[in-house]
Tab-separated table of C-alpha atoms in Angstrom:
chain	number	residue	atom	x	y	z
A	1	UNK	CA	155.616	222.780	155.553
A	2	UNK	CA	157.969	224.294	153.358
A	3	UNK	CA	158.318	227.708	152.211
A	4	UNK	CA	157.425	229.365	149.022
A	5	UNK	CA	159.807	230.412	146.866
A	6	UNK	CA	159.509	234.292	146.607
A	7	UNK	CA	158.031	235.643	143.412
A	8	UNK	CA	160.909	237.099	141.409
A	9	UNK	CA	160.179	240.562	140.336
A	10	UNK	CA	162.228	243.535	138.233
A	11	UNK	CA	160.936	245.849	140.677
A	12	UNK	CA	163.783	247.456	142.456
A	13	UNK	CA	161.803	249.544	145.369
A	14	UNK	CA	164.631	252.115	146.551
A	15	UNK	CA	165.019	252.940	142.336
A	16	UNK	CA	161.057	252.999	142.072
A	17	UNK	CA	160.713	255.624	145.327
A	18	UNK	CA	164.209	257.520	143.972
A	19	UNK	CA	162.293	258.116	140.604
A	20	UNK	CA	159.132	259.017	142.321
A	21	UNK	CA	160.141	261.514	144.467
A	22	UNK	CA	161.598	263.395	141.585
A	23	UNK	CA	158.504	263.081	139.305
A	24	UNK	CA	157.414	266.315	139.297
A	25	UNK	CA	160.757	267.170	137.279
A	26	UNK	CA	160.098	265.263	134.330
A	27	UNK	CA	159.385	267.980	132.108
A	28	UNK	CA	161.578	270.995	133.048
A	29	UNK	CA	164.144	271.049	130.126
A	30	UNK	CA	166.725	272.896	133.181
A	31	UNK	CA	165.912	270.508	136.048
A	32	UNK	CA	167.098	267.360	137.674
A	33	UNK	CA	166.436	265.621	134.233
A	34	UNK	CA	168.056	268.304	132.174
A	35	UNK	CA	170.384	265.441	131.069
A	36	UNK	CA	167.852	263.209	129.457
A	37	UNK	CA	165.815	266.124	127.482
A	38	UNK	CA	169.080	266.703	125.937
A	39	UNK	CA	169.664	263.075	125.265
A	40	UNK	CA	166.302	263.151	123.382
A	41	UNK	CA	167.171	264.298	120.074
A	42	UNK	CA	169.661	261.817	119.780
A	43	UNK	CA	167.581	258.884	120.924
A	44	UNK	CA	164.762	259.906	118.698
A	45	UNK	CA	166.882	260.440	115.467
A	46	UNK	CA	168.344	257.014	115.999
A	47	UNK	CA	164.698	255.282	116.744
A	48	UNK	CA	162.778	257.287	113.934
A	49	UNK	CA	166.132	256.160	111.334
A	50	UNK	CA	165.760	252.479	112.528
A	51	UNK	CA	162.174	252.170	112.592
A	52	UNK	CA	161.388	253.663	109.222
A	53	UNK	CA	164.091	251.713	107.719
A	54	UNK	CA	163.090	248.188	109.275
A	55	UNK	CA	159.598	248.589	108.181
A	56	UNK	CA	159.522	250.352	105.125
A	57	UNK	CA	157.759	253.408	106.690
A	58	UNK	CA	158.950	256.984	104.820
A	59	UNK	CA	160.741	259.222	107.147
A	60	UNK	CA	159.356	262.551	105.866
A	61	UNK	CA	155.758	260.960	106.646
A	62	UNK	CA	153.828	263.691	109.279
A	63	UNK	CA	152.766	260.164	110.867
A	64	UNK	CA	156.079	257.698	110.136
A	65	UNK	CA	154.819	255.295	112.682
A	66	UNK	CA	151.008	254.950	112.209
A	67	UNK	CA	149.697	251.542	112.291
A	68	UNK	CA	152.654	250.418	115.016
A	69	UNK	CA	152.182	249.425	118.485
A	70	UNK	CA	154.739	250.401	120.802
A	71	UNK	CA	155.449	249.919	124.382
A	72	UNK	CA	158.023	252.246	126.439
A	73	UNK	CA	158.814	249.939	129.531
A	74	UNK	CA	160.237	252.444	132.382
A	75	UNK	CA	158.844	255.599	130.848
A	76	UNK	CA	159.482	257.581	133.657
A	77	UNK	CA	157.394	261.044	132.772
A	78	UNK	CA	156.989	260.722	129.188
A	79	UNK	CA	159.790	262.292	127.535
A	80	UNK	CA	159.705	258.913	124.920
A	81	UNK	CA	156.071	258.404	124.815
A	82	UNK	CA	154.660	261.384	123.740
A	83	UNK	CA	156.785	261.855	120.582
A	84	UNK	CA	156.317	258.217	119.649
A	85	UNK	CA	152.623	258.946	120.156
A	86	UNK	CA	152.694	262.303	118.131
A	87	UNK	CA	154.561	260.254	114.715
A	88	UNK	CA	151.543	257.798	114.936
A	89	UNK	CA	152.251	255.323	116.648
A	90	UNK	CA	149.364	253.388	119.389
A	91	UNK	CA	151.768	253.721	122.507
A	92	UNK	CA	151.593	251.747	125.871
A	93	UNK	CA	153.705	252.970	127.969
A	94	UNK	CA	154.534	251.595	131.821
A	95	UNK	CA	156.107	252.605	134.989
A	96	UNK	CA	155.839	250.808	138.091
A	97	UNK	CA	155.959	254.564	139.821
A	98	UNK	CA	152.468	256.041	140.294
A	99	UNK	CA	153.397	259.029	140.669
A	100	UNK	CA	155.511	259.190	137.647
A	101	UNK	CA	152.513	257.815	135.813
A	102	UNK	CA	150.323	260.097	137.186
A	103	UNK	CA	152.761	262.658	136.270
A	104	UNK	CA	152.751	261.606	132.374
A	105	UNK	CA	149.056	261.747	132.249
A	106	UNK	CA	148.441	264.802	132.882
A	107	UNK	CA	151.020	266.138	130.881
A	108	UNK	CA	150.315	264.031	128.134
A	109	UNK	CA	146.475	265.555	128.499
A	110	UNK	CA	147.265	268.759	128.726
A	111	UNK	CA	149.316	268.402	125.065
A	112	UNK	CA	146.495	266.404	123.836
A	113	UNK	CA	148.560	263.765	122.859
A	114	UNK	CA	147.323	259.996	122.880
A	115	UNK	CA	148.939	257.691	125.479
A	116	UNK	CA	148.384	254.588	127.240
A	117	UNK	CA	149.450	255.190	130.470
A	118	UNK	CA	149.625	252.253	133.033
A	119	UNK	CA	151.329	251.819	136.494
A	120	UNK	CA	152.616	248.027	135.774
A	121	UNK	CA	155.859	246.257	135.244
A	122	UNK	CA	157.445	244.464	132.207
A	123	UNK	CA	156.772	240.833	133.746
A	124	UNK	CA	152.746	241.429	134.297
A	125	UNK	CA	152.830	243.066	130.776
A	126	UNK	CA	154.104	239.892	129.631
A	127	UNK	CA	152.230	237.350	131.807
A	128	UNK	CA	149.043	239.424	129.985
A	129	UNK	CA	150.140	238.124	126.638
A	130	UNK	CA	150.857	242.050	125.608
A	131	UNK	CA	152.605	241.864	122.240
A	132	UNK	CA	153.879	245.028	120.285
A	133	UNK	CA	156.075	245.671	117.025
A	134	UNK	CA	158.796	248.308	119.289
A	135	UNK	CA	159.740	247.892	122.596
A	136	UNK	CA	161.481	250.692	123.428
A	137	UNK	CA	163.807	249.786	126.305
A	138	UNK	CA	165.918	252.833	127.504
A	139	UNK	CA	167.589	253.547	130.333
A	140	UNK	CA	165.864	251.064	132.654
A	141	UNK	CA	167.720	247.998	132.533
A	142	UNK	CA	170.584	249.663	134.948
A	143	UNK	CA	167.273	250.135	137.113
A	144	UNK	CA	165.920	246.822	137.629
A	145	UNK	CA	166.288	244.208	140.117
A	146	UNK	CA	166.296	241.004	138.054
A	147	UNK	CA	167.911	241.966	134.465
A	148	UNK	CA	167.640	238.414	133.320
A	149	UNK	CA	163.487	238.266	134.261
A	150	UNK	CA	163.252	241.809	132.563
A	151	UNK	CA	164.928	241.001	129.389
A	152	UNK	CA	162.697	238.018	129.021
A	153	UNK	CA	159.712	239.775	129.394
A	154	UNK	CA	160.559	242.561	126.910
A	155	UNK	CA	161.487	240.023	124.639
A	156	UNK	CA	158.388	238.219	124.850
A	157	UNK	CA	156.633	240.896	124.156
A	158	UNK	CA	158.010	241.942	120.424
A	159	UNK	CA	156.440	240.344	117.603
A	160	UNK	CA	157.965	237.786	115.379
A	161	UNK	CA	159.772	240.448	112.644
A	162	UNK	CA	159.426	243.392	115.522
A	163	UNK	CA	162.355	245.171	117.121
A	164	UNK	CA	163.477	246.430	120.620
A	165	UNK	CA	165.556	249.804	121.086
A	166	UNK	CA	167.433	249.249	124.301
A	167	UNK	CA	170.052	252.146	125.707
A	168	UNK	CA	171.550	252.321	128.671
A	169	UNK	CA	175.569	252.769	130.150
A	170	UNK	CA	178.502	250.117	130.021
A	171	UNK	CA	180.146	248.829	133.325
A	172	UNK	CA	183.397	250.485	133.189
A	173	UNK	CA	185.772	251.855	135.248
A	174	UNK	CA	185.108	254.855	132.137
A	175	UNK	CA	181.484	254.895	132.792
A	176	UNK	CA	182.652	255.500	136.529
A	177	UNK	CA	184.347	258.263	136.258
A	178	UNK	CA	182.066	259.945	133.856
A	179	UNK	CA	178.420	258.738	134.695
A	180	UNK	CA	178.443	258.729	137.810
A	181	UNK	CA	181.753	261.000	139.617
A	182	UNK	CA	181.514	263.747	136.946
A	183	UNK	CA	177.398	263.542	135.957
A	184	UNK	CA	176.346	263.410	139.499
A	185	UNK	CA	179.430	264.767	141.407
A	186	UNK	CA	181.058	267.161	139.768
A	187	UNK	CA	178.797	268.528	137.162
A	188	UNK	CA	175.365	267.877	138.792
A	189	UNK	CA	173.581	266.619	136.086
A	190	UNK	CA	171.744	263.989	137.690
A	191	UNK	CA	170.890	263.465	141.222
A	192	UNK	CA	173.319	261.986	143.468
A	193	UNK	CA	172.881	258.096	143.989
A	194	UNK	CA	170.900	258.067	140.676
A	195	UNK	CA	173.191	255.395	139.268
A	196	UNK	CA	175.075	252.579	140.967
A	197	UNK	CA	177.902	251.093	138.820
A	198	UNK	CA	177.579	247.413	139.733
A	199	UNK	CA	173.966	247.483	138.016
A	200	UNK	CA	175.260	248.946	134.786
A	201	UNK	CA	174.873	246.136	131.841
A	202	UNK	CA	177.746	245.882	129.056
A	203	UNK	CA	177.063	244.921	125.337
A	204	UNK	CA	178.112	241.107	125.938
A	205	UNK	CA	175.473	240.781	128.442
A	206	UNK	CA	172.879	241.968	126.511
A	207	UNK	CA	173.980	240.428	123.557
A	208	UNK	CA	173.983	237.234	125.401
A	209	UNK	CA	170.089	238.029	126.955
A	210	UNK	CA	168.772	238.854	123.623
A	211	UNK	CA	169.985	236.083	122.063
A	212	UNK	CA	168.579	233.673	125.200
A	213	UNK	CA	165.318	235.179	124.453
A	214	UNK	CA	165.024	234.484	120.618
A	215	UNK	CA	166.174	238.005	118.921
A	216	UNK	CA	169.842	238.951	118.052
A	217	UNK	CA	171.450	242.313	118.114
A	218	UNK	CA	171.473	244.224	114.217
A	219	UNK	CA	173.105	247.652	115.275
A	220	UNK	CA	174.845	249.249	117.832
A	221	UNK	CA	176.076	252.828	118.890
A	222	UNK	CA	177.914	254.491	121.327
A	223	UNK	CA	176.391	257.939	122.933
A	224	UNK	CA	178.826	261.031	123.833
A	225	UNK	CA	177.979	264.639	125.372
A	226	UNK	CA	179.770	267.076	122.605
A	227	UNK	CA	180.942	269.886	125.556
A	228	UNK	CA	181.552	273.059	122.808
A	229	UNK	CA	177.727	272.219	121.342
A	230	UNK	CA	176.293	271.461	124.710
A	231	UNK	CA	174.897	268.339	122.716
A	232	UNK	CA	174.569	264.288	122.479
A	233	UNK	CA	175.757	263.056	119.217
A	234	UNK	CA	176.290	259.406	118.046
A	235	UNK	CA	179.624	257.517	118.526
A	236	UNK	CA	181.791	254.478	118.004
A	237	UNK	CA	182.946	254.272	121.785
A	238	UNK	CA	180.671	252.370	124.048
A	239	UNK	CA	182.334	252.332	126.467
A	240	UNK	CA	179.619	255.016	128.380
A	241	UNK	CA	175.894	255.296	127.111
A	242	UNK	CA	175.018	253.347	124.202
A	243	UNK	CA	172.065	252.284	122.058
A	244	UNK	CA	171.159	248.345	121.072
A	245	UNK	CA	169.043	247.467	118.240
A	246	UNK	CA	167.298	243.513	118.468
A	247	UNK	CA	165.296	242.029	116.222
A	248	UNK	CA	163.195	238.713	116.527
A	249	UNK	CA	162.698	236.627	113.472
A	250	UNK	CA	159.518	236.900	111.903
């Protein structure tokens, strides 16, 4: 009798249980995620900017994103969520961590913001015939254990005319030194181990996953930490972080 082939999965177990055991972090603006609540303003700015502009939506609008549905894949604690959630949007928003779901809940409770929470994974999403106008896709895909199967699934699940956000860092020998030696090394900005650079994903291969999976890349942007205003700010060098924007046809 032969063998099954194993069911290929995104799910990267030592990255899930890494996450999880830091969940109770998510939303201390000085603790082991200090980095990403500064990131925040940036990554908003650029979603809100995008958003607004791709679907006619007015920017100074209390509620810019009402009548969207939008799913943050990975979303950790919530730091993405809730603000989507609070300019109107509907909001799904998955982590295969319980504990980081759990996490979100509460929090996003005790706000009284409005939040889907689920503890699932991009491909069962997917298989469930989920579909949303924004996927937001950030800082996950250096996470996951089958990029390929995870960009598929995300991709399925944006609407013809929708978009996906996806950020993450570039594998380079850059990236290295500063993502990983100085971030978790030297400065102690992230945990140690948090990255690995083999997993990071460069622009080509994205470019070349989005465009497997029907939708093609419209804007781009690098991401660097301004040291004198202790700040993220937009850039032309990708060579670290940066930020994709996909759209499918509609």
């Amino acid at each position: 009798m032969t063998k099954a082939a194993p069911q290929r999965t995104t799910i990267d177990d030592a990255e899930v249980a890494r996450f999880s055991a830091l969940s109770r972090e998510w939303w201390n603006p000085a603790g082991k995620f200090r980095v990403l609540h500064k990131f925040n303003p940036v990554r908003l700015a650029y979603i809100r900017d995008h958003v607004c502009s791709h679907f006619g939506h007015s920017p100074q609008s209390s509620k810019p994103f009402e009548g969207l549905r939008i799913l943050d894949i990975g979303c950790g604690g919530g730091l993405i969520a809730e603000p989507m959630a609070r300019l109107g949007a509907e909001v799904v928003a998955a982590d295969a961590s319980r504990t980081n779901i759990e996490v979100a809940k509460i929090h996003a409770e005790e706000s009284g913001v409005p939040v889907d929470y689920r503890e699932t994974t991009a491909e069962a999403l997917a298989e469930a015939g989920e579909q949303f106008d924004i996927v937001l896709n950030l800082e996950v895909v250096e996470h996951v254990a089958d990029v390929n199967l995870f960009m598929e699934a995300c991709c399925a699940m944006v609407k013809p005319g929708g978009l996906m956000f996806v950020a993450t860092i570039n594998r380079t020998p850059k990236a290295f030194a500063l993502a990983i030696v100085g971030a978790e090394y030297v400065l102690g900005w992230l945990p140690k181990g948090t990255h690995s650079w083999d997993k990071f994903v460069t622009p080509a291969e994205l470019d070349e996953a989005l465009a497997g999976n029907g939708m093609h890349r419209i804007d781009q942007t690098g991401v660097f930490y301004n040291v004198l205003m202790d700040q993220w700010r937009p850039a032309r060098d990708m060579d670290v972080n940066y930020m994709i924007l996909a759209a499918k046809p509609a």
